[in-house]
Coordinates of C-alpha atoms and ligand atoms in Angstrom, one line a residue:
M27 CA 27.8 -163.7 -158.7
L28 CA 29.2 -164.3 -155.2
K29 CA 30.1 -160.7 -155.8
R30 CA 26.2 -159.5 -156.0
R31 CA 25.1 -162.1 -153.4
V32 CA 27.6 -160.4 -151.0
L33 CA 26.9 -157.1 -151.7
C34 CA 22.9 -158.4 -151.7
A35 CA 23.7 -159.6 -148.2
L36 CA 25.6 -156.3 -147.2
F37 CA 22.4 -154.4 -148.5
I38 CA 19.9 -156.2 -146.2
I39 CA 22.5 -156.0 -143.4
L40 CA 22.6 -152.0 -143.3
V41 CA 19.0 -152.2 -143.8
A42 CA 18.0 -154.0 -140.5
S43 CA 19.8 -152.3 -138.4
G44 CA 19.4 -149.2 -139.8
C45 CA 22.4 -147.8 -141.2
G46 CA 21.4 -147.7 -144.3
G47 CA 20.0 -143.8 -144.3
A48 CA 17.5 -142.7 -142.0
E49 CA 15.0 -144.9 -140.8
Q50 CA 11.3 -144.4 -142.3
N51 CA 8.8 -142.9 -140.7
Q52 CA 11.3 -143.1 -137.4
L53 CA 10.6 -139.9 -135.5
N54 CA 13.9 -139.0 -133.5
V55 CA 13.3 -137.0 -130.8
F56 CA 15.4 -135.2 -128.0
A57 CA 13.9 -134.4 -124.6
W58 CA 14.5 -132.9 -121.4
A59 CA 14.0 -136.2 -119.2
N60 CA 10.5 -137.3 -118.1
Y61 CA 8.5 -134.5 -120.4
V62 CA 6.8 -136.9 -123.5
S63 CA 5.1 -139.6 -122.1
D64 CA 5.1 -143.0 -123.2
D65 CA 1.9 -142.9 -123.5
I66 CA 1.5 -140.3 -125.7
R67 CA 4.8 -141.3 -127.9
S68 CA 2.5 -144.7 -128.7
A69 CA -0.7 -143.1 -129.2
F70 CA 1.0 -140.9 -132.1
E71 CA 2.9 -144.5 -133.2
R72 CA -0.5 -146.0 -133.4
E73 CA -2.1 -143.5 -135.4
F74 CA 0.5 -142.4 -137.8
G75 CA 2.2 -145.7 -138.4
A76 CA 5.8 -144.0 -136.7
R77 CA 7.9 -145.2 -134.4
V78 CA 9.1 -142.4 -131.9
V79 CA 12.6 -142.7 -130.3
V80 CA 13.3 -140.2 -127.3
D81 CA 17.2 -139.1 -126.4
T82 CA 17.0 -137.0 -123.4
F83 CA 19.2 -134.5 -122.5
A84 CA 20.0 -132.1 -118.8
S85 CA 20.6 -128.4 -119.8
N86 CA 19.9 -126.4 -122.6
E87 CA 23.8 -126.0 -123.0
D88 CA 24.1 -129.4 -123.3
L89 CA 21.3 -129.9 -126.8
L90 CA 23.3 -127.3 -128.2
T91 CA 26.7 -128.7 -127.9
K92 CA 24.9 -132.0 -129.4
L93 CA 23.4 -130.1 -132.1
Q94 CA 26.6 -128.0 -132.9
S95 CA 28.6 -130.9 -133.1
G96 CA 27.0 -131.8 -136.1
A97 CA 24.4 -134.1 -138.1
S98 CA 22.1 -135.4 -134.8
G99 CA 19.4 -137.2 -136.6
Y100 CA 16.9 -135.4 -134.8
D101 CA 13.8 -134.6 -135.7
I102 CA 11.9 -133.1 -132.7
V103 CA 14.5 -130.6 -130.1
M104 CA 12.9 -128.8 -127.1
P105 CA 15.2 -125.5 -126.2
S106 CA 13.6 -123.3 -123.5
D107 CA 13.1 -120.0 -124.7
F108 CA 16.6 -117.9 -124.1
M109 CA 17.9 -121.0 -126.4
V110 CA 15.8 -120.9 -129.3
G111 CA 17.0 -117.5 -129.9
V112 CA 20.4 -118.7 -129.9
M113 CA 19.7 -121.7 -132.1
I114 CA 18.0 -119.6 -134.8
E115 CA 21.4 -117.0 -134.8
G116 CA 23.7 -120.0 -135.1
D117 CA 21.5 -121.3 -138.4
L118 CA 20.5 -125.2 -135.8
L119 CA 16.5 -125.0 -136.7
T120 CA 14.4 -125.1 -139.3
E121 CA 11.8 -122.9 -140.5
L122 CA 7.7 -124.7 -139.3
N123 CA 5.6 -125.3 -142.5
R124 CA 2.4 -123.9 -140.4
D125 CA -0.2 -125.4 -143.2
N126 CA 1.5 -129.2 -141.7
I127 CA 0.5 -127.7 -138.4
P128 CA -3.5 -126.1 -138.0
N129 CA -3.7 -126.7 -134.5
F130 CA -0.9 -123.7 -133.9
R131 CA -3.7 -121.6 -133.5
N132 CA -5.4 -123.8 -130.4
I133 CA -2.0 -121.8 -128.8
S134 CA -2.9 -119.0 -126.3
P135 CA -1.7 -115.6 -127.4
Q136 CA -0.2 -115.0 -124.4
F137 CA 3.1 -117.2 -125.2
L138 CA 3.4 -116.3 -129.2
G139 CA 5.6 -113.7 -130.3
K140 CA 7.9 -113.9 -127.7
Y141 CA 11.8 -112.5 -127.7
F142 CA 13.5 -115.8 -128.8
D143 CA 11.4 -116.1 -131.8
P144 CA 8.8 -112.9 -132.4
G145 CA 7.2 -114.6 -135.3
N146 CA 6.9 -118.3 -133.9
L147 CA 8.3 -119.0 -137.1
Y148 CA 10.9 -122.0 -135.5
S149 CA 9.1 -122.7 -132.6
V150 CA 6.1 -123.9 -131.0
P151 CA 5.7 -123.6 -126.8
Y152 CA 5.1 -126.7 -125.6
T153 CA 5.1 -126.0 -121.5
W154 CA 5.5 -123.0 -119.1
G155 CA 6.8 -123.3 -115.0
T156 CA 9.3 -121.6 -113.0
A157 CA 12.6 -123.0 -110.7
G158 CA 12.1 -122.9 -107.5
I159 CA 13.0 -125.2 -104.8
A160 CA 11.0 -128.3 -103.3
Y161 CA 11.6 -129.5 -99.6
D162 CA 10.3 -132.5 -97.5
S163 CA 8.0 -130.9 -95.0
S164 CA 8.5 -133.5 -92.2
K165 CA 12.5 -132.8 -92.2
V166 CA 12.7 -128.6 -93.6
K167 CA 11.4 -127.0 -90.4
P168 CA 10.3 -124.2 -90.4
P169 CA 8.8 -123.8 -93.7
P170 CA 11.8 -122.1 -95.7
D171 CA 10.8 -119.0 -97.9
S172 CA 14.3 -118.1 -99.1
W173 CA 17.5 -119.1 -101.3
T174 CA 19.3 -119.1 -98.3
V175 CA 18.1 -122.8 -97.1
L176 CA 20.5 -124.0 -100.0
W177 CA 23.8 -122.7 -98.1
D178 CA 22.4 -123.8 -94.9
T179 CA 25.1 -126.2 -93.3
R180 CA 21.9 -127.9 -91.1
Y181 CA 21.3 -129.5 -94.6
S182 CA 24.6 -130.2 -96.0
G183 CA 24.6 -133.5 -98.2
S184 CA 20.8 -133.7 -98.5
F185 CA 20.2 -131.0 -101.5
S186 CA 21.0 -131.2 -104.6
M187 CA 21.2 -128.0 -107.4
L188 CA 19.9 -128.5 -110.9
D189 CA 22.6 -129.1 -113.5
D190 CA 22.4 -125.6 -115.5
Q191 CA 24.7 -123.3 -115.7
R192 CA 22.3 -119.9 -115.8
E193 CA 19.7 -121.6 -113.8
V194 CA 22.3 -122.6 -110.7
I195 CA 24.0 -119.1 -111.3
G196 CA 21.2 -117.3 -111.7
A197 CA 19.6 -118.4 -107.9
A198 CA 22.8 -117.5 -106.8
L199 CA 22.2 -113.8 -108.6
K200 CA 19.3 -113.4 -107.1
L201 CA 20.1 -114.3 -103.6
L202 CA 21.9 -111.2 -103.6
G203 CA 19.7 -109.3 -105.4
Y204 CA 20.7 -109.3 -108.9
S205 CA 19.2 -109.9 -112.6
V206 CA 19.6 -113.8 -113.6
N207 CA 20.6 -111.6 -116.9
T208 CA 23.7 -109.9 -115.6
T209 CA 26.4 -109.3 -117.6
S210 CA 28.8 -106.9 -114.8
L211 CA 31.6 -109.3 -114.2
E212 CA 31.1 -108.1 -110.7
E213 CA 28.4 -109.6 -110.0
L214 CA 29.4 -112.5 -111.7
A215 CA 32.3 -113.1 -109.8
A216 CA 30.1 -112.6 -106.3
A217 CA 27.8 -115.5 -107.6
K218 CA 30.3 -117.6 -108.2
Q219 CA 32.0 -116.5 -105.2
I220 CA 29.0 -117.6 -102.7
L221 CA 28.2 -121.3 -105.1
L222 CA 32.1 -122.2 -104.2
E223 CA 31.3 -121.7 -100.9
Q224 CA 28.1 -123.9 -100.9
K225 CA 29.9 -126.4 -103.2
P226 CA 30.9 -128.4 -100.1
L227 CA 27.2 -128.6 -99.2
V228 CA 25.9 -130.0 -102.6
K229 CA 25.1 -133.5 -102.3
L230 CA 24.7 -133.4 -106.4
Y231 CA 24.2 -131.1 -109.4
R232 CA 21.1 -133.3 -111.2
S233 CA 19.0 -131.8 -113.4
E234 CA 16.3 -134.9 -112.9
A235 CA 15.5 -133.5 -109.3
D236 CA 12.1 -135.4 -109.8
E237 CA 14.0 -138.8 -109.9
I238 CA 16.3 -138.3 -106.8
L239 CA 13.4 -136.7 -104.9
S240 CA 11.3 -139.7 -105.5
S241 CA 14.1 -142.0 -104.7
G242 CA 15.1 -140.4 -101.1
D243 CA 18.3 -139.2 -102.3
V244 CA 17.5 -135.8 -101.6
D245 CA 15.4 -134.2 -98.8
I246 CA 16.0 -130.1 -100.8
A247 CA 15.9 -130.1 -104.6
H248 CA 16.7 -126.8 -106.7
C249 CA 14.0 -127.5 -109.4
W250 CA 11.7 -127.0 -111.9
S251 CA 7.9 -126.9 -110.4
G252 CA 6.7 -130.0 -112.6
D253 CA 10.0 -132.4 -111.2
A254 CA 8.5 -131.1 -108.1
F255 CA 4.8 -131.9 -108.6
R256 CA 5.8 -135.7 -109.6
A257 CA 7.9 -136.2 -107.1
A258 CA 4.9 -135.7 -104.6
E259 CA 3.2 -138.3 -106.2
N260 CA 5.7 -140.4 -104.3
R261 CA 6.3 -138.3 -101.8
P262 CA 3.4 -136.2 -100.2
D263 CA 5.3 -134.3 -97.1
L264 CA 7.2 -132.5 -100.5
R265 CA 6.3 -129.0 -100.8
Y266 CA 7.4 -126.5 -103.5
F267 CA 8.0 -122.7 -103.4
I268 CA 9.6 -120.1 -105.1
P269 CA 11.7 -118.0 -103.4
K270 CA 11.1 -114.4 -101.9
E271 CA 13.8 -113.1 -103.9
G272 CA 12.5 -114.0 -107.5
S273 CA 13.6 -116.9 -109.1
T274 CA 13.8 -117.9 -113.2
Q275 CA 10.2 -118.6 -114.6
F276 CA 10.8 -120.4 -118.4
I277 CA 8.7 -121.5 -121.6
D278 CA 10.0 -125.0 -123.4
T279 CA 9.5 -124.8 -127.0
V280 CA 9.2 -127.8 -129.1
C281 CA 12.0 -127.2 -133.0
I282 CA 13.0 -129.1 -135.5
P283 CA 16.7 -128.8 -136.2
A284 CA 18.2 -128.0 -139.4
G285 CA 18.8 -131.2 -141.3
A286 CA 15.8 -132.9 -139.8
P287 CA 15.7 -136.3 -141.6
H288 CA 12.0 -136.9 -141.1
K289 CA 10.1 -132.7 -141.3
E290 CA 6.9 -133.1 -142.3
L291 CA 6.7 -136.1 -139.3
A292 CA 8.2 -133.5 -137.1
E293 CA 5.3 -131.3 -138.2
Q294 CA 2.5 -134.1 -138.0
F295 CA 3.7 -134.7 -134.2
I296 CA 3.7 -131.0 -133.2
D297 CA 0.1 -130.6 -134.4
Y298 CA -0.8 -133.7 -133.0
L299 CA 0.5 -132.3 -129.5
L300 CA -1.3 -128.9 -129.8
R301 CA -4.6 -131.0 -129.5
P302 CA -6.4 -129.5 -126.8
E303 CA -7.0 -133.8 -125.6
V304 CA -3.2 -134.4 -125.6
N305 CA -1.7 -131.4 -124.4
A306 CA -3.4 -131.6 -121.5
K307 CA -2.1 -135.3 -121.6
I308 CA 1.3 -133.2 -121.5
T309 CA 0.6 -131.4 -118.3
N310 CA -1.3 -134.3 -116.4
F311 CA 2.0 -136.7 -116.8
T312 CA 4.8 -133.4 -116.7
K313 CA 2.8 -131.2 -114.1
Y314 CA 4.1 -128.1 -116.0
G315 CA 1.3 -125.4 -117.3
T316 CA -0.5 -126.0 -120.8
C317 CA -0.5 -123.4 -123.5
V318 CA -3.5 -124.4 -125.0
S319 CA -6.1 -123.0 -122.8
A320 CA -8.7 -125.1 -124.4
A321 CA -6.9 -128.0 -122.8
K322 CA -7.7 -126.6 -119.2
E323 CA -10.5 -128.3 -119.1
Y324 CA -9.4 -132.0 -119.8
V325 CA -6.4 -131.1 -116.9
S326 CA -6.9 -132.9 -113.7
E327 CA -8.6 -130.3 -111.4
K328 CA -5.8 -130.5 -108.7
L329 CA -3.3 -129.4 -111.1
R330 CA -5.7 -127.5 -113.1
D331 CA -5.7 -124.8 -109.6
E332 CA -2.6 -125.9 -108.1
P333 CA -0.8 -122.6 -107.6
G334 CA 2.7 -123.8 -107.9
I335 CA 2.0 -124.3 -111.5
Y336 CA -0.1 -121.5 -111.9
P337 CA 1.3 -118.9 -109.8
S338 CA -0.3 -115.8 -108.6
E339 CA 0.2 -112.1 -110.8
E340 CA 2.2 -111.6 -107.5
V341 CA 4.5 -114.3 -107.1
L342 CA 5.2 -113.9 -111.0
S343 CA 5.8 -110.3 -110.8
R344 CA 9.2 -111.9 -108.9
M345 CA 10.4 -114.0 -111.7
E346 CA 12.9 -113.0 -114.4
S347 CA 13.0 -115.0 -117.9
L348 CA 16.6 -116.1 -118.8
I349 CA 17.9 -114.2 -122.1
D350 CA 20.7 -114.8 -124.3
V351 CA 23.8 -112.6 -123.2
K352 CA 25.3 -112.8 -126.0
E353 CA 29.6 -112.4 -126.6
F354 CA 28.9 -112.5 -122.2
T355 CA 28.0 -115.9 -122.5
V356 CA 31.9 -117.0 -122.2
Q357 CA 31.7 -115.6 -119.1
Y358 CA 29.3 -117.9 -117.9
N359 CA 30.4 -120.8 -119.2
R360 CA 34.0 -120.0 -117.7
A361 CA 31.8 -119.5 -114.0
W362 CA 29.8 -122.4 -114.5
E363 CA 33.5 -125.4 -115.1
E364 CA 35.0 -123.1 -112.3
I365 CA 32.6 -124.2 -110.0
K366 CA 31.7 -127.5 -111.7
A367 CA 35.7 -128.0 -111.1
Q368 CA 36.6 -127.0 -107.7
Ligands
SPD10 N1 11.4 -132.8 -116.6 C1 11.3 -131.9 -117.2 C2 12.4 -130.3 -117.1 C3 12.1 -129.5 -117.9 C4 12.6 -128.4 -117.9 N2 13.0 -126.9 -118.5 C5 13.6 -126.4 -117.7 C6 14.5 -125.0 -118.8 C7 14.6 -123.7 -118.0 N3 16.0 -123.1 -118.4

C-alpha cells in the first residue's frame, strides 16, 4: 500500500515538473535572438491552445552543435540557408508534411527551390536580409562606405563584430576582394591575419547587435540588416550600410528537427507563420524582409520602402550567399578558434 502511494506521488511530481516525457502541446522553438515576438507567440498559444517556449542561439554553428549533441527536445529550429544543407546531410531534419502547411502556397517563388533544399522538403523561408555595418552618424564622420571602418584605430574599443565565424571571416574576405566561400588556404590565411590585427580594436564579438547598439555599448557594429533597424528605433542617429566591397545575403528558414516531440503542432506553427497578416508582423518586429508577397500590404510603410531592408538590384549584385564549403569547413573552424583564442 505504502509502495503504491510512493509510486503515485512520484508520478504526480514527474508529470508536474514536465519530466514525465515531452509536455503535451508545448512547442519548443530554438531561434535567433529577437526573432519570434511575444505577440506572435501568445496569439498562436491562444488560437491553438498550446504553450510556446523560445530558446535562442547566436550562430548557425551553435545551432548545429546543439542538434548534433542529441535529443534537443526542439520542435522548431531556424537555420540559415547553407546550414539547412549541412543539417539535411547530417540527417538532423525531418521532412515536412505539406498537407499540414497549406499556406506554403503564399511563399514568393523567388525564395523557393534554393540550392540548400531544392524541393523545400525540409525548410520554409522565414525572413531574408543582409550583413553590413550600423553606425552612429553623430559620432562616425564622414559616413563610412567600406569594411575598413572596422579596422580604423579611431574607433578602437567602440565597435563590435558578429559572433559568427562565417560572417566575420566573410567580412575580412570581402575586404580583401575574395569570395566569402573561398576554399583557398592562402586567402583564408590572409583573412585570418587581418582579423588578428583587428582584434585589439574590437570591443566585443556579439551577434545580438540590436541590443548593444540600443544600449549605447557600441557606436559601430558589424550586424545583420534587421537588427540595425531594430536598434535605430531606440537610437535615431543610427544608419546601416552595405560595404562597397560587397557582403553576404541570407535566407533564414524554419525547419523541424529529427525526432521533434510535437511534429504536427510544429507544422501548424509553420503554417500560421505563413499567413500574410502574421508574416507581416514578423517583418514589422524583426525588420527583415518578408518571403510572403501578400504580407507586404500589412508591412509598415516605413519598412516596405526601406532600401536597407530591400536593397536595389545594383546593391544585391555585390552580395554573396554563404554556401556549405564541405570538408573545408574544418579550416574555417580552425581559423575562427585561433581568432577567438588570441
Ligand atoms: N536577430 C535575428 C538575427 C537573424 C540573423 N540571421 C542571420 C543569418 C546569417 N547567416
